[in-house]
Amino acid sequence: MLDLKQIRENPQQVQQRLDRRGAGQYDIEPILELDRSQRQLEKQRSQLQARSNEIAKLIPKKIKELGDANAAEVQALKEEGNQIKTQLGELEPKEKDLKSQIQALLLALPNLPGEATPVGKNEDENVEVRRWGDEYIPQNPNILPHWEIGEKLGILNSERAVKVAQSRFVMLIGSGAALERALISFMLDRQTAAGYIEVLPPVLINSQSLTATGQLPKFAEESFKCDPDDLWLAPTAEVPVTNLYRDDTLEASQLPIYHCAYTPCFRREAGAYGRDTKGLIRLHQFNKVELVKLVHPDKSEEEHQSLVRDAEAILQALQLPYRVIELCTGDIGFGAARCYDLEVWLPSSGKYREISSCSNFGDFQARRGNIRFKEAGKKGTQFVHTLNGSGLAVGRTMAAILENYQQPDGTIRIPEALQPYLKRDVL
């Protein structure tokens, strides 16, 4: 959530930075108008309250001076006091309503793009930062798409998943299930060795948690809600893990906090119908290992770069070719100030496809979730900076392995780093 004080004091600057996401998409003027009205009411209420307090002190004085509780001057003060109480009773709900309207508009505004974020209209203007692993790109011209080779090997079945659930679900069988489990363990082992503390959070989460990390109210249609409870299926472990610290005030000495977490993730993929209807790329349910950081604002950019490297380390260990893309202002996520996507090479389509998105949210999520820290010897508190990224999306990693490690005889060579987990070198 954006800082109302920043909007109030620097409206032109805030509007200009929002316009980098797309001119005309967001307008802060309604917030400014409501804020002016609310502050005027607040001033009026404050003046009335001060007069009410003054009257409360004057009445006993006047009674003492006049020696008559029913004196006209005393009665006039009492009448004025009653009128003020009536006015205050009318002002308070109006002010509360204005504050509620302001809050709703603030929650609908995205984060301000960082100053270093490339300016661009859409994904076509994202910036390629680097590539890795070109030497590992397979030269086999007859590579089957991962869903075809998976079905051929009997380790992936979409038809049975549709029978059990609906489209955009898959069933992993035998070695397919074992490969998924091996990838989860491998990723968690690597990230805990890199200093992340593992968490196994609930995958049912409340609305307050989704609001804190920015999924609500804007992305309600993309999430699965469990009626009649105020519970949702987690779209990513970012939500429950970040919310572990909601409404907390940490000591600066506790920062940075690093967590990794495996969870199944659930998304409706609203607006994505017709895209990636086959395979493991775009599912309603998928597994992911998430990396989450809470850091001191002074270390924010440094921590972001190291987060990207931690996600890259998994791809490098698996020897999967990939590239790093920095998202431009027109493509960056709702809550992110700056974001890098890792895209893995999928030979069957001859394209790089996203496998991790590593975002720096600045204080956007911390402000929504009221996550603060206090520095020793300093007055007041500050909001932490939150960062997260996939380390990695497990199904997409499996898809990349099924294609990049596909052999001419139709078998799949197991990446060397995974062999100790599967106790075999070929599928």
CSV table of C-alpha atoms in Angstrom, one decimal:
chain,number,residue,atom,x,y,z
A,1,MET,CA,0.0,0.0,0.0
A,2,LEU,CA,1.2,3.5,-0.8
A,3,ASP,CA,1.9,6.0,1.9
A,4,LEU,CA,-1.0,8.5,2.1
A,5,LYS,CA,1.4,11.1,3.4
A,6,GLN,CA,3.6,10.7,0.3
A,7,ILE,CA,0.6,11.0,-2.0
A,8,ARG,CA,-0.5,14.2,-0.1
A,9,GLU,CA,2.9,15.9,0.0
A,10,ASN,CA,4.2,14.8,-3.5
A,11,PRO,CA,1.1,14.2,-5.6
A,12,GLN,CA,2.7,15.0,-8.9
A,13,GLN,CA,5.7,12.8,-8.3
A,14,VAL,CA,3.4,9.9,-7.3
A,15,GLN,CA,1.2,10.3,-10.3
A,16,GLN,CA,4.1,10.4,-12.7
A,17,ARG,CA,5.6,7.2,-11.3
A,18,LEU,CA,2.2,5.5,-11.5
A,19,ASP,CA,1.9,6.6,-15.1
A,20,ARG,CA,5.0,4.6,-15.9
A,21,ARG,CA,2.8,1.5,-15.5
A,22,GLY,CA,0.5,2.9,-18.2
A,23,ALA,CA,-0.7,6.4,-18.7
A,24,GLY,CA,-4.3,6.9,-17.5
A,25,GLN,CA,-4.6,3.6,-15.6
A,26,TYR,CA,-4.4,5.0,-12.1
A,27,ASP,CA,-5.6,8.4,-10.8
A,28,ILE,CA,-4.8,9.6,-7.3
A,29,GLU,CA,-7.1,12.7,-7.5
A,30,PRO,CA,-10.1,10.9,-5.9
A,31,ILE,CA,-7.8,10.0,-2.9
A,32,LEU,CA,-6.7,13.6,-2.6
A,33,GLU,CA,-10.2,14.9,-2.7
A,34,LEU,CA,-11.4,12.5,0.0
A,35,ASP,CA,-8.3,13.2,2.1
A,36,ARG,CA,-9.0,16.9,2.0
A,37,SER,CA,-12.6,16.3,3.1
A,38,GLN,CA,-11.5,14.0,5.8
A,39,ARG,CA,-8.9,16.4,7.2
A,40,GLN,CA,-11.4,19.2,7.2
A,41,LEU,CA,-13.8,17.1,9.2
A,42,GLU,CA,-11.0,16.1,11.5
A,43,LYS,CA,-10.2,19.7,12.1
A,44,GLN,CA,-13.8,20.6,12.7
A,45,ARG,CA,-14.2,17.6,15.1
A,46,SER,CA,-11.0,18.6,16.9
A,47,GLN,CA,-12.2,22.2,17.4
A,48,LEU,CA,-15.6,21.0,18.7
A,49,GLN,CA,-13.9,18.5,21.0
A,50,ALA,CA,-11.7,21.2,22.4
A,51,ARG,CA,-14.7,23.4,23.0
A,52,SER,CA,-16.5,20.5,24.7
A,53,ASN,CA,-13.6,19.9,27.0
A,54,GLU,CA,-13.5,23.7,27.8
A,55,ILE,CA,-17.2,23.7,28.6
A,56,ALA,CA,-16.9,20.6,30.9
A,57,LYS,CA,-14.3,22.6,32.9
A,58,LEU,CA,-16.3,25.9,32.9
A,59,ILE,CA,-19.6,24.5,34.2
A,60,PRO,CA,-18.4,23.6,37.7
A,61,LYS,CA,-16.5,26.9,37.9
A,62,LYS,CA,-19.6,28.9,37.0
A,63,ILE,CA,-21.7,26.9,39.5
A,64,LYS,CA,-19.2,27.7,42.2
A,65,GLU,CA,-19.0,31.4,41.2
A,66,LEU,CA,-22.8,31.9,41.0
A,67,GLY,CA,-23.8,29.4,43.7
A,68,ASP,CA,-26.7,28.3,41.5
A,69,ALA,CA,-26.6,25.2,39.3
A,70,ASN,CA,-29.7,26.5,37.4
A,71,ALA,CA,-28.3,29.9,36.6
A,72,ALA,CA,-29.0,31.0,33.0
A,73,GLU,CA,-25.3,31.2,32.2
A,74,VAL,CA,-24.8,27.6,33.4
A,75,GLN,CA,-27.8,26.4,31.5
A,76,ALA,CA,-26.5,28.1,28.3
A,77,LEU,CA,-23.2,26.2,28.7
A,78,LYS,CA,-25.0,22.9,29.2
A,79,GLU,CA,-27.1,23.6,26.1
A,80,GLU,CA,-24.0,24.4,24.1
A,81,GLY,CA,-22.3,21.2,25.4
A,82,ASN,CA,-25.3,19.1,24.3
A,83,GLN,CA,-25.3,20.7,20.8
A,84,ILE,CA,-21.6,19.9,20.5
A,85,LYS,CA,-22.2,16.3,21.5
A,86,THR,CA,-24.9,16.0,18.8
A,87,GLN,CA,-22.5,17.5,16.2
A,88,LEU,CA,-19.7,15.2,17.2
A,89,GLY,CA,-22.0,12.2,16.9
A,90,GLU,CA,-22.8,13.3,13.4
A,91,LEU,CA,-19.2,14.0,12.4
A,92,GLU,CA,-17.5,10.8,13.6
A,93,PRO,CA,-19.4,8.4,11.3
A,94,LYS,CA,-18.8,10.7,8.4
A,95,GLU,CA,-15.1,10.8,9.1
A,96,LYS,CA,-15.0,7.1,9.6
A,97,ASP,CA,-16.7,6.6,6.2
A,98,LEU,CA,-14.2,8.9,4.4
A,99,LYS,CA,-11.3,7.0,6.0
A,100,SER,CA,-12.8,3.7,4.8
A,101,GLN,CA,-13.2,5.1,1.2
A,102,ILE,CA,-9.6,6.3,1.2
A,103,GLN,CA,-8.4,2.9,2.5
A,104,ALA,CA,-10.3,1.1,-0.3
A,105,LEU,CA,-8.8,3.4,-3.0
A,106,LEU,CA,-5.3,3.0,-1.5
A,107,LEU,CA,-5.6,-0.8,-1.5
A,108,ALA,CA,-6.5,-0.7,-5.2
A,109,LEU,CA,-3.4,1.3,-6.2
A,110,PRO,CA,-0.3,-0.7,-7.2
A,111,ASN,CA,3.2,-0.2,-5.9
A,112,LEU,CA,5.3,2.6,-7.4
A,113,PRO,CA,7.9,1.2,-9.9
A,114,GLY,CA,11.4,1.6,-8.6
A,115,GLU,CA,13.6,4.4,-10.1
A,116,ALA,CA,15.8,1.7,-11.6
A,117,THR,CA,13.0,-0.3,-13.2
A,118,PRO,CA,13.1,0.0,-17.0
A,119,VAL,CA,10.2,2.1,-18.4
A,120,GLY,CA,8.2,0.2,-21.0
A,121,LYS,CA,4.6,-0.5,-22.2
A,122,ASN,CA,4.5,-4.3,-22.1
A,123,GLU,CA,6.5,-7.5,-22.0
A,124,ASP,CA,8.0,-6.7,-25.4
A,125,GLU,CA,10.0,-4.0,-23.7
A,126,ASN,CA,11.4,-6.2,-20.9
A,127,VAL,CA,15.2,-6.2,-20.7
A,128,GLU,CA,17.3,-9.3,-21.0
A,129,VAL,CA,20.0,-9.1,-18.3
A,130,ARG,CA,22.0,-12.3,-19.0
A,131,ARG,CA,21.9,-15.9,-20.3
A,132,TRP,CA,23.3,-19.0,-18.8
A,133,GLY,CA,23.9,-22.5,-20.0
A,134,ASP,CA,23.8,-22.2,-23.8
A,135,GLU,CA,26.2,-25.1,-23.9
A,136,TYR,CA,23.5,-27.3,-22.3
A,137,ILE,CA,20.9,-26.6,-25.0
A,138,PRO,CA,20.1,-30.0,-26.5
A,139,GLN,CA,20.9,-30.5,-30.2
A,140,ASN,CA,18.3,-33.3,-30.7
A,141,PRO,CA,15.9,-31.9,-33.4
A,142,ASN,CA,13.1,-34.4,-32.5
A,143,ILE,CA,12.3,-33.5,-28.9
A,144,LEU,CA,8.7,-34.1,-27.9
A,145,PRO,CA,6.8,-31.7,-25.8
A,146,HIS,CA,7.0,-32.6,-22.1
A,147,TRP,CA,3.4,-33.7,-21.9
A,148,GLU,CA,3.8,-36.1,-24.8
A,149,ILE,CA,6.9,-37.7,-23.5
A,150,GLY,CA,5.4,-37.8,-20.0
A,151,GLU,CA,2.3,-39.6,-21.3
A,152,LYS,CA,4.5,-42.0,-23.4
A,153,LEU,CA,6.5,-42.9,-20.3
A,154,GLY,CA,3.3,-43.3,-18.3
A,155,ILE,CA,4.4,-40.8,-15.7
A,156,LEU,CA,1.9,-38.0,-16.5
A,157,ASN,CA,-1.8,-38.3,-17.2
A,158,SER,CA,-4.1,-35.4,-17.8
A,159,GLU,CA,-7.3,-37.4,-18.7
A,160,ARG,CA,-7.5,-39.1,-15.4
A,161,ALA,CA,-6.9,-35.7,-13.6
A,162,VAL,CA,-9.9,-34.3,-15.6
A,163,LYS,CA,-12.0,-37.2,-14.4
A,164,VAL,CA,-11.0,-36.6,-10.8
A,165,ALA,CA,-11.2,-32.8,-11.0
A,166,GLN,CA,-11.4,-30.8,-14.2
A,167,SER,CA,-9.1,-29.4,-16.9
A,168,ARG,CA,-5.8,-27.7,-15.9
A,169,PHE,CA,-5.0,-30.4,-13.4
A,170,VAL,CA,-2.5,-33.3,-14.0
A,171,MET,CA,-1.9,-36.6,-12.3
A,172,LEU,CA,1.7,-37.7,-11.8
A,173,ILE,CA,2.2,-41.4,-11.6
A,174,GLY,CA,5.1,-43.6,-10.6
A,175,SER,CA,8.4,-42.1,-11.6
A,176,GLY,CA,6.7,-38.8,-12.4
A,177,ALA,CA,5.5,-38.5,-8.8
A,178,ALA,CA,8.9,-39.5,-7.5
A,179,LEU,CA,10.6,-36.9,-9.7
A,180,GLU,CA,8.3,-34.1,-8.4
A,181,ARG,CA,9.0,-35.2,-4.8
A,182,ALA,CA,12.8,-35.3,-5.5
A,183,LEU,CA,12.7,-31.8,-7.0
A,184,ILE,CA,11.0,-30.5,-3.9
A,185,SER,CA,13.5,-32.1,-1.5
A,186,PHE,CA,16.4,-31.0,-3.7
A,187,MET,CA,15.2,-27.4,-3.8
A,188,LEU,CA,14.6,-27.2,-0.1
A,189,ASP,CA,17.9,-28.8,0.7
A,190,ARG,CA,19.7,-26.3,-1.5
A,191,GLN,CA,17.9,-23.2,-0.1
A,192,THR,CA,18.3,-24.2,3.6
A,193,ALA,CA,22.0,-24.8,2.9
A,194,ALA,CA,22.0,-21.2,1.5
A,195,GLY,CA,20.7,-19.9,4.8
A,196,TYR,CA,16.9,-20.0,4.5
A,197,ILE,CA,14.9,-21.3,7.4
A,198,GLU,CA,12.3,-23.8,6.2
A,199,VAL,CA,8.6,-23.2,7.0
A,200,LEU,CA,5.7,-25.6,6.3
A,201,PRO,CA,2.7,-23.1,6.5
A,202,PRO,CA,-1.0,-23.6,6.2
A,203,VAL,CA,-2.3,-23.6,2.7
A,204,LEU,CA,-5.7,-22.3,3.8
A,205,ILE,CA,-5.4,-18.6,4.6
A,206,ASN,CA,-7.7,-15.8,5.6
A,207,SER,CA,-8.7,-12.6,3.7
A,208,GLN,CA,-6.5,-10.4,5.9
A,209,SER,CA,-3.4,-12.4,4.9
A,210,LEU,CA,-4.2,-12.1,1.1
A,211,THR,CA,-4.9,-8.3,1.6
A,212,ALA,CA,-1.5,-7.8,3.3
A,213,THR,CA,0.5,-9.3,0.4
A,214,GLY,CA,-1.6,-7.6,-2.3
A,215,GLN,CA,-3.8,-10.4,-3.7
A,216,LEU,CA,-7.0,-8.9,-2.3
A,217,PRO,CA,-9.0,-7.1,-3.3
A,218,LYS,CA,-7.7,-6.8,-6.8
A,219,PHE,CA,-7.1,-10.5,-7.6
A,220,ALA,CA,-10.0,-12.1,-5.9
A,221,GLU,CA,-11.2,-13.7,-9.1
A,222,GLU,CA,-7.9,-15.5,-9.6
A,223,SER,CA,-8.1,-17.2,-6.2
A,224,PHE,CA,-10.1,-20.2,-4.9
A,225,LYS,CA,-12.3,-19.3,-1.9
A,226,CYS,CA,-13.6,-21.9,0.5
A,227,ASP,CA,-17.2,-20.7,1.3
A,228,PRO,CA,-18.7,-20.2,3.8
A,229,ASP,CA,-15.4,-19.8,5.8
A,230,ASP,CA,-13.2,-16.8,5.4
A,231,LEU,CA,-10.5,-19.0,4.0
A,232,TRP,CA,-8.8,-19.2,0.6
A,233,LEU,CA,-6.5,-21.7,-1.0
A,234,ALA,CA,-3.0,-20.2,-1.0
A,235,PRO,CA,-1.9,-18.9,-4.5
A,236,THR,CA,1.7,-19.1,-3.3
A,237,ALA,CA,3.6,-19.6,-0.1
A,238,GLU,CA,4.6,-15.9,-0.2
A,239,VAL,CA,1.2,-15.2,1.4
A,240,PRO,CA,1.3,-17.4,4.6
A,241,VAL,CA,5.0,-16.9,5.1
A,242,THR,CA,5.0,-13.1,4.9
A,243,ASN,CA,2.0,-13.0,7.1
A,244,LEU,CA,3.8,-14.9,9.9
A,245,TYR,CA,5.0,-11.4,10.8
A,246,ARG,CA,1.9,-9.4,10.2
A,247,ASP,CA,1.3,-6.7,12.9
A,248,ASP,CA,4.7,-7.5,14.4
A,249,THR,CA,7.4,-5.0,15.5
A,250,LEU,CA,10.8,-6.7,15.1
A,251,GLU,CA,14.2,-5.6,16.4
A,252,ALA,CA,16.6,-4.5,13.8
A,253,SER,CA,19.0,-7.2,15.0
A,254,GLN,CA,16.5,-9.8,13.8
A,255,LEU,CA,16.9,-8.7,10.2
A,256,PRO,CA,17.4,-10.1,7.7
A,257,ILE,CA,14.9,-12.9,8.0
A,258,TYR,CA,15.1,-15.6,5.3
A,259,HIS,CA,12.5,-18.3,4.8
A,260,CYS,CA,11.9,-21.0,2.2
A,261,ALA,CA,8.7,-23.0,2.0
A,262,TYR,CA,7.2,-25.8,-0.1
A,263,THR,CA,3.4,-25.6,-0.7
A,264,PRO,CA,0.9,-26.6,-3.3
A,265,CYS,CA,-0.4,-23.5,-5.0
A,266,PHE,CA,-3.8,-22.8,-6.3
A,267,ARG,CA,-4.8,-20.3,-9.0
A,268,ARG,CA,-7.8,-19.9,-11.3
A,269,GLU,CA,-5.6,-18.5,-14.1
A,270,ALA,CA,-8.4,-16.0,-14.9
A,271,GLY,CA,-7.9,-14.6,-18.3
A,272,ALA,CA,-5.5,-17.3,-19.4
A,273,TYR,CA,-7.9,-19.7,-21.1
A,274,GLY,CA,-6.7,-20.9,-24.4
A,275,ARG,CA,-3.1,-20.6,-23.3
A,276,ASP,CA,-0.9,-23.6,-22.3
A,277,THR,CA,-3.9,-25.9,-22.1
A,278,LYS,CA,-1.6,-28.9,-22.1
A,279,GLY,CA,1.2,-30.0,-19.8
A,280,LEU,CA,2.7,-28.5,-16.6
A,281,ILE,CA,3.0,-24.8,-17.5
A,282,ARG,CA,-0.3,-23.3,-16.5
A,283,LEU,CA,-2.3,-25.3,-13.9
A,284,HIS,CA,-4.9,-24.6,-11.3
A,285,GLN,CA,-2.8,-26.6,-8.8
A,286,PHE,CA,1.0,-26.8,-8.8
A,287,ASN,CA,3.9,-27.2,-6.4
A,288,LYS,CA,6.4,-24.5,-5.7
A,289,VAL,CA,9.3,-23.8,-3.4
A,290,GLU,CA,9.1,-20.1,-2.4
A,291,LEU,CA,11.8,-17.8,-1.0
A,292,VAL,CA,10.8,-15.0,1.2
A,293,LYS,CA,12.9,-12.2,2.8
A,294,LEU,CA,12.2,-9.5,5.3
A,295,VAL,CA,15.1,-7.0,5.3
A,296,HIS,CA,16.3,-3.6,6.4
A,297,PRO,CA,15.5,-0.9,3.7
A,298,ASP,CA,19.2,0.0,3.4
A,299,LYS,CA,19.9,-3.6,2.3
A,300,SER,CA,16.9,-4.0,0.0
A,301,GLU,CA,18.6,-3.9,-3.4
A,302,GLU,CA,21.5,-6.0,-2.3
A,303,GLU,CA,19.2,-8.6,-0.9
A,304,HIS,CA,17.1,-8.6,-4.1
A,305,GLN,CA,20.2,-9.4,-6.2
A,306,SER,CA,21.2,-12.3,-3.9
A,307,LEU,CA,17.6,-13.6,-4.0
A,308,VAL,CA,17.9,-13.8,-7.8
A,309,ARG,CA,21.2,-15.6,-7.5
A,310,ASP,CA,19.7,-18.1,-5.0
A,311,ALA,CA,16.9,-19.0,-7.5
A,312,GLU,CA,19.5,-19.2,-10.4
A,313,ALA,CA,21.6,-21.6,-8.3
A,314,ILE,CA,18.9,-24.3,-8.7
A,315,LEU,CA,18.8,-24.0,-12.5
A,316,GLN,CA,22.6,-24.0,-12.6
A,317,ALA,CA,22.8,-27.1,-10.4
A,318,LEU,CA,20.3,-28.9,-12.7
A,319,GLN,CA,22.2,-27.6,-15.8
A,320,LEU,CA,19.1,-26.1,-17.3
A,321,PRO,CA,19.7,-23.3,-19.8
A,322,TYR,CA,17.9,-20.1,-18.8
A,323,ARG,CA,17.9,-16.3,-19.1
A,324,VAL,CA,17.3,-13.5,-16.6
A,325,ILE,CA,14.8,-10.8,-17.7
A,326,GLU,CA,14.2,-7.5,-15.9
A,327,LEU,CA,10.5,-6.6,-16.2
A,328,CYS,CA,9.6,-3.1,-17.4
A,329,THR,CA,7.1,-0.8,-15.7
A,330,GLY,CA,4.3,-1.9,-18.0
A,331,ASP,CA,4.7,-5.6,-17.2
A,332,ILE,CA,5.8,-5.6,-13.5
A,333,GLY,CA,3.4,-7.2,-11.0
A,334,PHE,CA,0.9,-5.2,-8.9
A,335,GLY,CA,2.9,-5.2,-5.7
A,336,ALA,CA,6.5,-5.1,-7.0
A,337,ALA,CA,8.7,-2.1,-7.3
A,338,ARG,CA,11.3,-4.1,-9.2
A,339,CYS,CA,11.3,-7.7,-10.6
A,340,TYR,CA,13.5,-10.2,-12.4
A,341,ASP,CA,12.0,-13.2,-14.1
A,342,LEU,CA,14.1,-16.4,-14.7
A,343,GLU,CA,13.0,-18.1,-17.9
A,344,VAL,CA,14.1,-21.7,-18.6
A,345,TRP,CA,14.7,-23.0,-22.1
A,346,LEU,CA,11.9,-25.4,-23.5
A,347,PRO,CA,13.3,-27.0,-26.6
A,348,SER,CA,10.0,-28.3,-28.0
A,349,SER,CA,8.7,-24.8,-28.4
A,350,GLY,CA,12.1,-23.1,-29.0
A,351,LYS,CA,11.3,-20.6,-26.3
A,352,TYR,CA,12.3,-19.5,-22.8
A,353,ARG,CA,9.4,-19.8,-20.3
A,354,GLU,CA,9.1,-18.2,-16.9
A,355,ILE,CA,10.1,-20.5,-14.0
A,356,SER,CA,10.7,-17.9,-11.3
A,357,SER,CA,9.7,-14.3,-10.6
A,358,CYS,CA,11.9,-12.5,-8.0
A,359,SER,CA,10.3,-9.3,-6.7
A,360,ASN,CA,11.3,-6.5,-4.4
A,361,PHE,CA,8.2,-5.0,-2.9
A,362,GLY,CA,9.9,-2.3,-0.9
A,363,ASP,CA,7.6,-1.4,2.0
A,364,PHE,CA,4.4,-2.0,0.0
A,365,GLN,CA,3.4,-5.3,1.6
A,366,ALA,CA,4.8,-4.3,5.0
A,367,ARG,CA,2.6,-1.2,5.1
A,368,ARG,CA,-0.4,-3.3,4.2
A,369,GLY,CA,0.5,-5.9,6.8
A,370,ASN,CA,1.9,-3.5,9.4
A,371,ILE,CA,5.3,-5.2,9.6
A,372,ARG,CA,7.7,-2.9,11.3
A,373,PHE,CA,11.1,-2.9,13.0
A,374,LYS,CA,12.8,-0.8,15.6
A,375,GLU,CA,16.5,0.2,15.7
A,376,ALA,CA,18.2,0.3,19.1
A,377,GLY,CA,18.7,3.8,20.3
A,378,LYS,CA,16.4,5.4,17.8
A,379,LYS,CA,12.8,6.7,18.3
A,380,GLY,CA,9.9,5.3,16.4
A,381,THR,CA,9.7,2.3,14.0
A,382,GLN,CA,10.1,1.7,10.3
A,383,PHE,CA,8.5,-0.7,7.8
A,384,VAL,CA,10.6,-3.6,6.7
A,385,HIS,CA,11.1,-4.4,3.0
A,386,THR,CA,9.8,-7.7,1.8
A,387,LEU,CA,11.1,-9.7,-1.1
A,388,ASN,CA,10.2,-13.1,-2.6
A,389,GLY,CA,10.7,-15.4,-5.5
A,390,SER,CA,10.2,-18.9,-6.7
A,391,GLY,CA,13.0,-21.2,-5.9
A,392,LEU,CA,11.5,-22.8,-8.1
A,393,ALA,CA,8.1,-23.6,-9.7
A,394,VAL,CA,8.4,-27.4,-9.4
A,395,GLY,CA,6.1,-28.5,-12.3
A,396,ARG,CA,7.8,-26.1,-14.8
A,397,THR,CA,11.2,-27.4,-13.6
A,398,MET,CA,10.0,-31.0,-14.3
A,399,ALA,CA,8.8,-29.9,-17.8
A,400,ALA,CA,12.3,-28.4,-18.5
A,401,ILE,CA,13.9,-31.7,-17.4
A,402,LEU,CA,11.6,-33.8,-19.5
A,403,GLU,CA,12.6,-31.8,-22.6
A,404,ASN,CA,16.2,-30.8,-22.0
A,405,TYR,CA,17.2,-34.2,-20.8
A,406,GLN,CA,15.2,-36.2,-23.4
A,407,GLN,CA,17.3,-38.8,-25.2
A,408,PRO,CA,16.9,-40.0,-28.8
A,409,ASP,CA,15.7,-43.4,-27.6
A,410,GLY,CA,12.8,-41.7,-25.7
A,411,THR,CA,14.2,-42.0,-22.2
A,412,ILE,CA,15.0,-39.1,-19.9
A,413,ARG,CA,18.4,-38.7,-18.4
A,414,ILE,CA,18.2,-37.6,-14.7
A,415,PRO,CA,20.3,-34.5,-13.9
A,416,GLU,CA,23.3,-35.5,-11.9
A,417,ALA,CA,22.3,-33.3,-8.9
A,418,LEU,CA,19.0,-35.2,-8.7
A,419,GLN,CA,20.3,-38.8,-9.0
A,420,PRO,CA,21.0,-39.2,-5.2
A,421,TYR,CA,17.3,-38.4,-4.6
A,422,LEU,CA,15.9,-40.8,-7.2
A,423,LYS,CA,18.6,-43.5,-6.8
A,424,ARG,CA,18.6,-43.8,-10.6
A,425,ASP,CA,20.1,-42.0,-13.6
A,426,VAL,CA,17.4,-42.5,-16.2
A,427,LEU,CA,13.6,-42.5,-16.6
